[in-house]
Amino acid sequence: MKQDQKKHLDSERRKFIKGSLVTGVGVATATVLPGVVVATEEDSPDQPKEQKGYRLTPHILEYYKTTAS
């Protein structure tokens, strides 16, 4: 009986260690890869890129022409 119980405990320990290893690798991967995942979403060629910030519009060009005189 004691040998069977010991084998069962060894088997349970091995399962725990394997599970811990997989969890550790998953956490490490999740820590390292967020920047990569975000970059691939933003660099999608399907979506047109919008210019952010200052835009040189025809209205502003007209303003520059009036102030240059």
Coordinates of N, CA and C in Angstrom, one line a residue:
M1 N 0.8 -1.2 0.0 CA 0.0 0.0 0.0 C 0.9 1.3 0.0
K2 N 1.9 1.3 0.8 CA 2.8 2.5 0.8 C 3.5 2.8 -0.5
Q3 N 3.9 1.7 -1.2 CA 4.5 2.0 -2.5 C 3.5 2.6 -3.5
D4 N 2.3 2.1 -3.5 CA 1.2 2.7 -4.4 C 1.0 4.1 -4.1
Q5 N 0.9 4.4 -2.8 CA 0.6 5.8 -2.3 C 1.8 6.7 -2.7
K6 N 3.0 6.2 -2.6 CA 4.2 7.0 -2.9 C 4.2 7.3 -4.4
K7 N 3.9 6.3 -5.3 CA 3.9 6.5 -6.7 C 2.8 7.5 -7.1
H8 N 1.7 7.5 -6.4 CA 0.6 8.4 -6.7 C 1.1 9.8 -6.3
L9 N 1.8 10.0 -5.2 CA 2.3 11.3 -4.8 C 3.3 11.8 -5.7
D10 N 4.2 10.9 -6.2 CA 5.2 11.3 -7.2 C 4.6 11.8 -8.5
S11 N 3.5 11.1 -8.9 CA 2.8 11.4 -10.1 C 2.2 12.8 -9.9
E12 N 1.6 13.0 -8.8 CA 0.9 14.3 -8.5 C 2.0 15.5 -8.5
R13 N 3.1 15.2 -7.9 CA 4.2 16.2 -7.9 C 4.7 16.6 -9.3
R14 N 4.8 15.5 -10.1 CA 5.3 15.8 -11.5 C 4.2 16.6 -12.2
K15 N 3.0 16.3 -12.0 CA 1.9 17.1 -12.7 C 2.0 18.6 -12.2
F16 N 2.2 18.7 -10.9 CA 2.3 20.1 -10.4 C 3.5 20.9 -11.0
I17 N 4.6 20.2 -11.1 CA 5.8 20.8 -11.6 C 5.6 21.2 -13.0
K18 N 5.0 20.3 -13.8 CA 4.8 20.6 -15.2 C 3.8 21.7 -15.4
G19 N 2.8 21.7 -14.6 CA 1.8 22.8 -14.7 C 2.5 24.2 -14.3
S20 N 3.3 24.2 -13.3 CA 4.0 25.4 -12.9 C 4.9 25.9 -13.9
L21 N 5.6 25.0 -14.6 CA 6.5 25.3 -15.7 C 5.8 26.0 -16.8
V22 N 4.6 25.4 -17.2 CA 3.8 25.9 -18.3 C 3.3 27.3 -17.9
T23 N 2.8 27.4 -16.7 CA 2.3 28.7 -16.3 C 3.4 29.8 -16.3
G24 N 4.6 29.4 -15.8 CA 5.7 30.4 -15.8 C 6.1 30.8 -17.2
V25 N 6.2 29.9 -18.1 CA 6.5 30.3 -19.5 C 5.4 31.2 -20.0
G26 N 4.2 30.9 -19.7 CA 3.1 31.7 -20.2 C 3.1 33.1 -19.7
V27 N 3.5 33.3 -18.4 CA 3.6 34.6 -17.8 C 4.8 35.4 -18.4
A28 N 5.9 34.7 -18.6 CA 7.0 35.3 -19.2 C 6.8 35.8 -20.6
T29 N 6.1 35.0 -21.3 CA 5.7 35.3 -22.7 C 4.8 36.5 -22.7
A30 N 3.8 36.5 -21.9 CA 2.8 37.6 -21.8 C 3.5 38.9 -21.4
T31 N 4.6 38.8 -20.6 CA 5.3 40.0 -20.2 C 6.1 40.6 -21.3
V32 N 6.7 39.7 -22.1 CA 7.6 40.2 -23.2 C 6.9 40.6 -24.4
L33 N 5.8 40.0 -24.8 CA 5.2 40.2 -26.1 C 4.1 41.3 -26.2
P34 N 3.7 42.0 -25.2 CA 2.6 43.0 -25.4 C 3.0 44.0 -26.5
G35 N 4.2 44.5 -26.5 CA 4.6 45.5 -27.4 C 4.6 45.0 -28.9
V36 N 4.9 43.7 -29.0 CA 4.9 43.1 -30.3 C 3.5 42.9 -30.8
V37 N 2.6 42.5 -30.0 CA 1.2 42.3 -30.3 C 0.5 43.7 -30.7
V38 N 0.8 44.7 -30.0 CA 0.2 46.0 -30.3 C 0.8 46.6 -31.6
A39 N 2.1 46.3 -31.8 CA 2.7 46.8 -33.1 C 2.1 46.1 -34.3
T40 N 1.8 44.9 -34.2 CA 1.2 44.2 -35.4 C -0.2 44.7 -35.6
E41 N -1.0 45.0 -34.6 CA -2.3 45.5 -34.8 C -2.3 46.9 -35.4
E42 N -1.4 47.7 -35.1 CA -1.3 49.1 -35.6 C -0.8 49.1 -37.0
D43 N 0.1 48.2 -37.4 CA 0.7 48.2 -38.7 C -0.1 47.4 -39.7
S44 N -1.3 47.2 -39.4 CA -2.2 46.5 -40.4 C -2.4 47.2 -41.7
P45 N -2.1 46.6 -42.8 CA -2.2 47.3 -44.1 C -3.6 47.6 -44.5
D46 N -4.6 46.9 -43.9 CA -6.0 47.0 -44.3 C -6.6 48.4 -43.9
Q47 N -6.0 49.0 -42.8 CA -6.6 50.2 -42.3 C -5.8 51.4 -42.8
P48 N -6.5 52.4 -43.3 CA -5.7 53.6 -43.8 C -5.1 54.3 -42.6
K49 N -4.0 54.9 -42.7 CA -3.3 55.6 -41.6 C -3.8 57.0 -41.6
E50 N -4.3 57.5 -40.5 CA -4.7 58.9 -40.4 C -3.5 59.7 -39.8
Q51 N -3.4 60.9 -40.3 CA -2.4 61.8 -39.8 C -2.9 62.4 -38.5
K52 N -2.1 62.4 -37.5 CA -2.5 63.0 -36.3 C -1.7 64.3 -36.0
G53 N -2.3 65.2 -35.3 CA -1.6 66.5 -35.1 C -1.8 67.5 -36.1
Y54 N -0.8 68.3 -36.4 CA -0.9 69.4 -37.4 C -1.1 68.9 -38.8
R55 N -2.1 69.6 -39.4 CA -2.4 69.3 -40.8 C -2.4 70.6 -41.6
L56 N -1.7 70.6 -42.8 CA -1.6 71.8 -43.6 C -2.8 71.7 -44.6
T57 N -3.9 72.4 -44.3 CA -5.1 72.4 -45.1 C -5.1 73.6 -46.0
P58 N -6.0 73.6 -47.0 CA -6.1 74.8 -47.9 C -6.4 76.1 -47.1
H59 N -7.2 75.9 -46.1 CA -7.6 77.1 -45.3 C -6.3 77.7 -44.6
I60 N -5.5 76.9 -44.1 CA -4.3 77.4 -43.5 C -3.3 77.9 -44.5
L61 N -3.2 77.3 -45.7 CA -2.4 77.9 -46.7 C -2.8 79.3 -47.1
E62 N -4.1 79.5 -47.2 CA -4.6 80.9 -47.5 C -4.2 81.8 -46.4
Y63 N -4.3 81.4 -45.2 CA -3.9 82.3 -44.1 C -2.4 82.6 -44.2
Y64 N -1.6 81.7 -44.5 CA -0.2 82.0 -44.6 C 0.1 82.9 -45.8
K65 N -0.7 82.8 -46.9 CA -0.5 83.8 -48.0 C -0.9 85.2 -47.6
T66 N -1.9 85.4 -46.8 CA -2.3 86.7 -46.3 C -1.4 87.3 -45.4
T67 N -0.7 86.5 -44.5 CA 0.2 87.1 -43.5 C 1.5 87.3 -44.1
A68 N 1.9 86.7 -45.2 CA 3.2 86.9 -45.9 C 3.3 88.2 -46.6
S69 N 2.2 88.8 -47.0 CA 2.2 90.1 -47.7 C 2.5 91.3 -46.9

